[in-house]
Amino acid sequence: KAGVTQTPRYLIKTRGQQVTLSCSPISGHRSVSWYQQTPGQGLQFLFEYFSETQRNKGNFPGRFSGRQFSNSRSEMNVSTLELGDSALYLCASSLNQGVSEQYFGPGTRLTVT
Amino acid sequence: KQEVTQIPAALSVPEGENLVLNCSFTDSAIYNLQWFRQDPGKGLTSLLLIQSSQREQTSGRLNASLDKSSGRSTLYIAASQPGDSATYLCAVLGSGGYQKVTFGTGTKLQVIP
């Protein structure tokens, strides 16, 4: 069974631009969560989607948004990029919402210049 | 607000040694606790998942315990090997009205041949 895939793996953007990251969960998994990892703040929860609905949201500004499609694939969008948005963005899938074991993708390394 | 702390932040041991990594959390209202390892620049690999009703889980040379009442979990690694070198993270899924995954600060382990 294929694992969680994330595209692209690396991105370089300029301040003020927007970016869209994609995540394909493990086949059969219906929940997708997104995390931001930085050296200073560690791993922080962004949001979780289940059945195309956002179920939980972390403490991030409205510039961070996401969506989930009927095939459970998810996208995350960051608008008006700031230097501080440079991070490794990780996606995790699980069978069901919340209590199931999470499986992580390799991440997308975003650099904002 | 859930806070998850891991001690020590870094650990260096000779190959073959048994070791214990610690994870402490402030809010005992949790659904589960999951241990991960992360290799540099990579995503997270799930090691063990302990449901709140369980006391421990084992996989190969790894054993994780959970004591909800004291807000503690330990990851025991037997007969450490250089390939175990990585950062180990614990993550707690809260069971409050606002379910959210909170990650610990991580322990960077180096196993010296």
PDB file of C-alpha atoms in Angstrom:
ATOM      1  CA  LYS A   1       0.000   0.000   0.000  1.00  0.00           C
ATOM      2  CA  ALA A   2       1.441   3.362  -0.990  1.00  0.00           C
ATOM      3  CA  GLY A   3       2.255   5.806   1.800  1.00  0.00           C
ATOM      4  CA  VAL A   4       1.297   9.431   2.182  1.00  0.00           C
ATOM      5  CA  THR A   5       2.604  11.540  -0.662  1.00  0.00           C
ATOM      6  CA  GLN A   6       3.184  15.275  -0.675  1.00  0.00           C
ATOM      7  CA  THR A   7       3.900  17.544  -3.599  1.00  0.00           C
ATOM      8  CA  PRO A   8       5.965  19.451  -4.254  1.00  0.00           C
ATOM      9  CA  ARG A   9       8.843  18.387  -2.022  1.00  0.00           C
ATOM     10  CA  TYR A  10      10.592  21.734  -2.200  1.00  0.00           C
ATOM     11  CA  LEU A  11       9.365  25.247  -2.909  1.00  0.00           C
ATOM     12  CA  ILE A  12      10.944  28.683  -2.990  1.00  0.00           C
ATOM     13  CA  LYS A  13       8.598  31.649  -2.920  1.00  0.00           C
ATOM     14  CA  THR A  14       8.847  35.383  -2.450  1.00  0.00           C
ATOM     15  CA  ARG A  15       7.187  37.389   0.319  1.00  0.00           C
ATOM     16  CA  GLY A  16       3.643  38.351  -0.575  1.00  0.00           C
ATOM     17  CA  GLN A  17       3.080  35.423  -2.910  1.00  0.00           C
ATOM     18  CA  GLN A  18       0.732  32.554  -2.201  1.00  0.00           C
ATOM     19  CA  VAL A  19       1.406  28.841  -2.289  1.00  0.00           C
ATOM     20  CA  THR A  20      -0.619  25.630  -2.512  1.00  0.00           C
ATOM     21  CA  LEU A  21       0.646  22.328  -1.137  1.00  0.00           C
ATOM     22  CA  SER A  22      -0.890  18.968  -1.907  1.00  0.00           C
ATOM     23  CA  CYS A  23      -1.259  15.799   0.128  1.00  0.00           C
ATOM     24  CA  SER A  24      -2.532  12.384  -0.960  1.00  0.00           C
ATOM     25  CA  PRO A  25      -3.395  10.131   1.988  1.00  0.00           C
ATOM     26  CA  ILE A  26      -2.998   6.394   2.229  1.00  0.00           C
ATOM     27  CA  SER A  27      -5.719   4.637   0.279  1.00  0.00           C
ATOM     28  CA  GLY A  28      -8.787   4.211   2.482  1.00  0.00           C
ATOM     29  CA  HIS A  29      -7.768   6.893   4.971  1.00  0.00           C
ATOM     30  CA  ARG A  30     -10.364   9.607   5.350  1.00  0.00           C
ATOM     31  CA  SER A  31      -8.666  12.030   7.704  1.00  0.00           C
ATOM     32  CA  VAL A  32      -5.865  14.390   6.748  1.00  0.00           C
ATOM     33  CA  SER A  33      -4.029  16.677   9.155  1.00  0.00           C
ATOM     34  CA  TRP A  34      -1.482  19.363   8.413  1.00  0.00           C
ATOM     35  CA  TYR A  35       1.439  20.478  10.571  1.00  0.00           C
ATOM     36  CA  GLN A  36       4.107  23.138  10.406  1.00  0.00           C
ATOM     37  CA  GLN A  37       7.583  22.329  11.684  1.00  0.00           C
ATOM     38  CA  THR A  38      10.165  25.024  12.403  1.00  0.00           C
ATOM     39  CA  PRO A  39      13.367  24.917  14.475  1.00  0.00           C
ATOM     40  CA  GLY A  40      12.005  27.519  16.875  1.00  0.00           C
ATOM     41  CA  GLN A  41       8.415  26.354  17.382  1.00  0.00           C
ATOM     42  CA  GLY A  42       8.734  22.640  16.710  1.00  0.00           C
ATOM     43  CA  LEU A  43       5.753  20.794  15.277  1.00  0.00           C
ATOM     44  CA  GLN A  44       2.501  22.720  15.382  1.00  0.00           C
ATOM     45  CA  PHE A  45      -0.940  21.532  14.357  1.00  0.00           C
ATOM     46  CA  LEU A  46      -2.554  23.525  11.559  1.00  0.00           C
ATOM     47  CA  PHE A  47      -5.853  21.773  10.841  1.00  0.00           C
ATOM     48  CA  GLU A  48      -7.577  18.461  10.290  1.00  0.00           C
ATOM     49  CA  TYR A  49      -9.991  17.499   7.549  1.00  0.00           C
ATOM     50  CA  PHE A  50     -12.380  14.593   7.580  1.00  0.00           C
ATOM     51  CA  SER A  51     -15.032  13.869   4.961  1.00  0.00           C
ATOM     52  CA  GLU A  52     -14.277  17.163   3.190  1.00  0.00           C
ATOM     53  CA  THR A  53     -14.945  19.192   6.351  1.00  0.00           C
ATOM     54  CA  GLN A  54     -12.468  20.973   8.582  1.00  0.00           C
ATOM     55  CA  ARG A  55     -12.882  19.352  11.995  1.00  0.00           C
ATOM     56  CA  ASN A  56     -10.156  21.017  14.017  1.00  0.00           C
ATOM     57  CA  LYS A  57      -7.956  24.056  13.638  1.00  0.00           C
ATOM     58  CA  GLY A  58      -4.769  25.159  15.332  1.00  0.00           C
ATOM     59  CA  ASN A  59      -3.725  28.678  16.283  1.00  0.00           C
ATOM     60  CA  PHE A  60      -2.695  30.009  12.910  1.00  0.00           C
ATOM     61  CA  PRO A  61      -3.835  33.167  11.103  1.00  0.00           C
ATOM     62  CA  GLY A  62      -6.485  33.075   8.423  1.00  0.00           C
ATOM     63  CA  ARG A  63      -3.781  33.213   5.746  1.00  0.00           C
ATOM     64  CA  PHE A  64      -3.499  29.474   6.268  1.00  0.00           C
ATOM     65  CA  SER A  65      -6.383  27.551   4.786  1.00  0.00           C
ATOM     66  CA  GLY A  66      -7.083  24.146   3.398  1.00  0.00           C
ATOM     67  CA  ARG A  67      -9.599  21.879   1.814  1.00  0.00           C
ATOM     68  CA  GLN A  68     -10.257  18.222   1.234  1.00  0.00           C
ATOM     69  CA  PHE A  69     -11.680  16.632  -1.858  1.00  0.00           C
ATOM     70  CA  SER A  70     -14.096  13.728  -2.181  1.00  0.00           C
ATOM     71  CA  ASN A  71     -11.180  11.329  -2.792  1.00  0.00           C
ATOM     72  CA  SER A  72      -9.665  12.476   0.553  1.00  0.00           C
ATOM     73  CA  ARG A  73      -6.791  14.305  -1.104  1.00  0.00           C
ATOM     74  CA  SER A  74      -6.103  17.598   0.612  1.00  0.00           C
ATOM     75  CA  GLU A  75      -4.568  20.904  -0.273  1.00  0.00           C
ATOM     76  CA  MET A  76      -3.197  23.591   1.970  1.00  0.00           C
ATOM     77  CA  ASN A  77      -2.929  27.207   0.886  1.00  0.00           C
ATOM     78  CA  VAL A  78      -0.914  30.013   2.404  1.00  0.00           C
ATOM     79  CA  SER A  79      -1.595  33.502   1.128  1.00  0.00           C
ATOM     80  CA  THR A  80       0.514  36.646   1.464  1.00  0.00           C
ATOM     81  CA  LEU A  81       3.616  34.682   2.433  1.00  0.00           C
ATOM     82  CA  GLU A  82       5.869  35.998   5.182  1.00  0.00           C
ATOM     83  CA  LEU A  83       9.491  35.101   5.925  1.00  0.00           C
ATOM     84  CA  GLY A  84       8.311  33.332   9.062  1.00  0.00           C
ATOM     85  CA  ASP A  85       6.276  30.897   6.983  1.00  0.00           C
ATOM     86  CA  SER A  86       9.489  29.174   5.926  1.00  0.00           C
ATOM     87  CA  ALA A  87       9.119  25.684   7.351  1.00  0.00           C
ATOM     88  CA  LEU A  88       8.662  22.010   6.689  1.00  0.00           C
ATOM     89  CA  TYR A  89       4.958  21.354   6.140  1.00  0.00           C
ATOM     90  CA  LEU A  90       3.910  17.847   7.029  1.00  0.00           C
ATOM     91  CA  CYS A  91       0.734  16.052   6.176  1.00  0.00           C
ATOM     92  CA  ALA A  92      -0.568  13.043   8.082  1.00  0.00           C
ATOM     93  CA  SER A  93      -3.364  10.676   7.216  1.00  0.00           C
ATOM     94  CA  SER A  94      -5.376   8.388   9.451  1.00  0.00           C
ATOM     95  CA  LEU A  95      -8.200   5.980   8.981  1.00  0.00           C
ATOM     96  CA  ASN A  96     -10.738   7.993  10.933  1.00  0.00           C
ATOM     97  CA  GLN A  97     -10.960  11.327  12.636  1.00  0.00           C
ATOM     98  CA  GLY A  98      -8.991  11.883  15.788  1.00  0.00           C
ATOM     99  CA  VAL A  99      -8.192   8.655  17.563  1.00  0.00           C
ATOM    100  CA  SER A 100      -6.566   6.650  14.792  1.00  0.00           C
ATOM    101  CA  GLU A 101      -2.834   6.218  14.297  1.00  0.00           C
ATOM    102  CA  GLN A 102      -1.312   8.904  12.110  1.00  0.00           C
ATOM    103  CA  TYR A 103       0.988   8.253   9.173  1.00  0.00           C
ATOM    104  CA  PHE A 104       3.123  11.082   7.910  1.00  0.00           C
ATOM    105  CA  GLY A 105       4.302  12.074   4.465  1.00  0.00           C
ATOM    106  CA  PRO A 106       7.850  13.248   3.683  1.00  0.00           C
ATOM    107  CA  GLY A 107       6.870  16.903   3.899  1.00  0.00           C
ATOM    108  CA  THR A 108       7.172  19.978   1.700  1.00  0.00           C
ATOM    109  CA  ARG A 109      10.090  22.271   2.461  1.00  0.00           C
ATOM    110  CA  LEU A 110       8.924  25.858   1.863  1.00  0.00           C
ATOM    111  CA  THR A 111      11.458  28.675   1.747  1.00  0.00           C
ATOM    112  CA  VAL A 112      10.197  32.258   1.633  1.00  0.00           C
ATOM    113  CA  THR A 113      12.724  34.881   0.509  1.00  0.00           C
TER     114      THR A 113
ATOM    115  CA  LYS B   1      -3.747  24.285  27.032  1.00  0.00           C
ATOM    116  CA  GLN B   2      -1.879  21.029  26.641  1.00  0.00           C
ATOM    117  CA  GLU B   3       1.890  21.238  26.972  1.00  0.00           C
ATOM    118  CA  VAL B   4       4.152  18.322  26.117  1.00  0.00           C
ATOM    119  CA  THR B   5       7.756  18.203  27.255  1.00  0.00           C
ATOM    120  CA  GLN B   6      10.467  15.704  26.420  1.00  0.00           C
ATOM    121  CA  ILE B   7      13.554  15.191  28.507  1.00  0.00           C
ATOM    122  CA  PRO B   8      16.392  15.040  27.726  1.00  0.00           C
ATOM    123  CA  ALA B   9      16.568  17.266  24.654  1.00  0.00           C
ATOM    124  CA  ALA B  10      19.614  15.361  23.429  1.00  0.00           C
ATOM    125  CA  LEU B  11      21.186  12.056  24.344  1.00  0.00           C
ATOM    126  CA  SER B  12      24.370  10.328  23.240  1.00  0.00           C
ATOM    127  CA  VAL B  13      24.934   6.668  24.138  1.00  0.00           C
ATOM    128  CA  PRO B  14      27.299   3.888  23.086  1.00  0.00           C
ATOM    129  CA  GLU B  15      25.944   1.126  20.893  1.00  0.00           C
ATOM    130  CA  GLY B  16      24.285  -1.702  22.782  1.00  0.00           C
ATOM    131  CA  GLU B  17      23.070   0.393  25.688  1.00  0.00           C
ATOM    132  CA  ASN B  18      19.443   0.292  26.840  1.00  0.00           C
ATOM    133  CA  LEU B  19      17.880   3.720  27.128  1.00  0.00           C
ATOM    134  CA  VAL B  20      14.718   5.521  28.189  1.00  0.00           C
ATOM    135  CA  LEU B  21      13.179   8.612  26.639  1.00  0.00           C
ATOM    136  CA  ASN B  22      10.636  10.611  28.603  1.00  0.00           C
ATOM    137  CA  CYS B  23       7.503  12.475  27.607  1.00  0.00           C
ATOM    138  CA  SER B  24       5.404  14.553  30.024  1.00  0.00           C
ATOM    139  CA  PHE B  25       2.048  16.178  29.361  1.00  0.00           C
ATOM    140  CA  THR B  26       0.040  18.601  31.477  1.00  0.00           C
ATOM    141  CA  ASP B  27      -3.552  17.608  30.668  1.00  0.00           C
ATOM    142  CA  SER B  28      -4.428  13.978  31.352  1.00  0.00           C
ATOM    143  CA  ALA B  29      -7.614  14.152  29.243  1.00  0.00           C
ATOM    144  CA  ILE B  30      -6.166  12.371  26.238  1.00  0.00           C
ATOM    145  CA  TYR B  31      -7.356   9.852  23.683  1.00  0.00           C
ATOM    146  CA  ASN B  32      -3.965   8.452  22.848  1.00  0.00           C
ATOM    147  CA  LEU B  33      -0.240   9.069  22.743  1.00  0.00           C
ATOM    148  CA  GLN B  34       1.940   8.264  19.769  1.00  0.00           C
ATOM    149  CA  TRP B  35       5.716   7.978  19.498  1.00  0.00           C
ATOM    150  CA  PHE B  36       7.508   8.905  16.275  1.00  0.00           C
ATOM    151  CA  ARG B  37      11.044   9.079  14.992  1.00  0.00           C
ATOM    152  CA  GLN B  38      12.234  11.691  12.543  1.00  0.00           C
ATOM    153  CA  ASP B  39      15.395  11.466  10.502  1.00  0.00           C
ATOM    154  CA  PRO B  40      17.016  14.784   9.449  1.00  0.00           C
ATOM    155  CA  GLY B  41      14.984  16.596   6.821  1.00  0.00           C
ATOM    156  CA  LYS B  42      12.438  13.805   6.618  1.00  0.00           C
ATOM    157  CA  GLY B  43       8.890  13.151   7.684  1.00  0.00           C
ATOM    158  CA  LEU B  44       7.819  11.283  10.792  1.00  0.00           C
ATOM    159  CA  THR B  45       7.743   7.507  11.137  1.00  0.00           C
ATOM    160  CA  SER B  46       5.199   6.100  13.555  1.00  0.00           C
ATOM    161  CA  LEU B  47       6.724   3.800  16.172  1.00  0.00           C
ATOM    162  CA  LEU B  48       4.010   3.044  18.695  1.00  0.00           C
ATOM    163  CA  LEU B  49       0.477   4.190  19.482  1.00  0.00           C
ATOM    164  CA  ILE B  50      -0.912   3.813  23.009  1.00  0.00           C
ATOM    165  CA  GLN B  51      -4.634   4.313  23.556  1.00  0.00           C
ATOM    166  CA  SER B  52      -5.633   6.041  26.783  1.00  0.00           C
ATOM    167  CA  SER B  53      -7.022   2.763  28.172  1.00  0.00           C
ATOM    168  CA  GLN B  54      -3.697   0.959  27.637  1.00  0.00           C
ATOM    169  CA  ARG B  55      -0.633   0.908  29.853  1.00  0.00           C
ATOM    170  CA  GLU B  56       1.991  -0.098  27.320  1.00  0.00           C
ATOM    171  CA  GLN B  57       2.765  -1.188  23.789  1.00  0.00           C
ATOM    172  CA  THR B  58       5.682  -3.152  22.410  1.00  0.00           C
ATOM    173  CA  SER B  59       7.236  -3.454  18.990  1.00  0.00           C
ATOM    174  CA  GLY B  60      10.508  -5.294  18.604  1.00  0.00           C
ATOM    175  CA  ARG B  61      13.166  -3.564  20.699  1.00  0.00           C
ATOM    176  CA  LEU B  62      10.781  -0.726  21.575  1.00  0.00           C
ATOM    177  CA  ASN B  63       8.451  -0.543  24.548  1.00  0.00           C
ATOM    178  CA  ALA B  64       6.291   2.453  25.358  1.00  0.00           C
ATOM    179  CA  SER B  65       4.399   2.947  28.599  1.00  0.00           C
ATOM    180  CA  LEU B  66       1.668   5.393  29.526  1.00  0.00           C
ATOM    181  CA  ASP B  67       0.653   6.684  32.951  1.00  0.00           C
ATOM    182  CA  LYS B  68      -2.221   9.080  32.368  1.00  0.00           C
ATOM    183  CA  SER B  69      -2.675  10.009  36.004  1.00  0.00           C
ATOM    184  CA  SER B  70       0.879  11.298  36.308  1.00  0.00           C
ATOM    185  CA  GLY B  71       0.969  12.671  32.766  1.00  0.00           C
ATOM    186  CA  ARG B  72       3.943  10.621  31.696  1.00  0.00           C
ATOM    187  CA  SER B  73       5.026   8.263  28.948  1.00  0.00           C
ATOM    188  CA  THR B  74       8.360   6.564  28.443  1.00  0.00           C
ATOM    189  CA  LEU B  75       9.909   4.986  25.372  1.00  0.00           C
ATOM    190  CA  TYR B  76      12.349   2.213  26.178  1.00  0.00           C
ATOM    191  CA  ILE B  77      14.847   1.199  23.500  1.00  0.00           C
ATOM    192  CA  ALA B  78      16.701  -2.035  24.127  1.00  0.00           C
ATOM    193  CA  ALA B  79      20.177  -2.793  22.783  1.00  0.00           C
ATOM    194  CA  SER B  80      20.509   0.478  20.892  1.00  0.00           C
ATOM    195  CA  GLN B  81      22.039   0.510  17.409  1.00  0.00           C
ATOM    196  CA  PRO B  82      23.570   3.317  15.291  1.00  0.00           C
ATOM    197  CA  GLY B  83      20.489   3.109  13.049  1.00  0.00           C
ATOM    198  CA  ASP B  84      18.392   4.245  16.004  1.00  0.00           C
ATOM    199  CA  SER B  85      20.015   7.677  15.762  1.00  0.00           C
ATOM    200  CA  ALA B  86      17.195  10.147  15.078  1.00  0.00           C
ATOM    201  CA  THR B  87      14.941  12.629  16.813  1.00  0.00           C
ATOM    202  CA  TYR B  88      12.157  10.991  18.808  1.00  0.00           C
ATOM    203  CA  LEU B  89       8.867  12.826  19.251  1.00  0.00           C
ATOM    204  CA  CYS B  90       5.814  12.048  21.302  1.00  0.00           C
ATOM    205  CA  ALA B  91       2.394  13.395  20.358  1.00  0.00           C
ATOM    206  CA  VAL B  92      -0.720  13.582  22.484  1.00  0.00           C
ATOM    207  CA  LEU B  93      -4.271  13.650  21.142  1.00  0.00           C
ATOM    208  CA  GLY B  94      -6.477  15.577  23.537  1.00  0.00           C
ATOM    209  CA  SER B  95      -9.975  14.370  24.350  1.00  0.00           C
ATOM    210  CA  GLY B  96     -11.395  17.709  25.368  1.00  0.00           C
ATOM    211  CA  GLY B  97     -14.089  19.468  23.381  1.00  0.00           C
ATOM    212  CA  TYR B  98     -11.411  20.737  21.056  1.00  0.00           C
ATOM    213  CA  GLN B  99      -9.463  17.726  19.876  1.00  0.00           C
ATOM    214  CA  LYS B 100      -5.960  18.613  18.875  1.00  0.00           C
ATOM    215  CA  VAL B 101      -2.654  16.858  18.542  1.00  0.00           C
ATOM    216  CA  THR B 102       0.160  18.402  20.559  1.00  0.00           C
ATOM    217  CA  PHE B 103       3.734  17.380  19.870  1.00  0.00           C
ATOM    218  CA  GLY B 104       6.564  17.289  22.347  1.00  0.00           C
ATOM    219  CA  THR B 105       9.818  19.131  21.899  1.00  0.00           C
ATOM    220  CA  GLY B 106      11.703  16.001  20.864  1.00  0.00           C
ATOM    221  CA  THR B 107      14.787  14.100  22.025  1.00  0.00           C
ATOM    222  CA  LYS B 108      17.712  13.931  19.623  1.00  0.00           C
ATOM    223  CA  LEU B 109      19.382  10.558  20.048  1.00  0.00           C
ATOM    224  CA  GLN B 110      22.853   9.661  18.851  1.00  0.00           C
ATOM    225  CA  VAL B 111      24.040   6.068  19.160  1.00  0.00           C
ATOM    226  CA  ILE B 112      27.805   5.856  18.848  1.00  0.00           C
ATOM    227  CA  PRO B 113      29.283   2.701  17.224  1.00  0.00           C
TER     228      PRO B 113
END
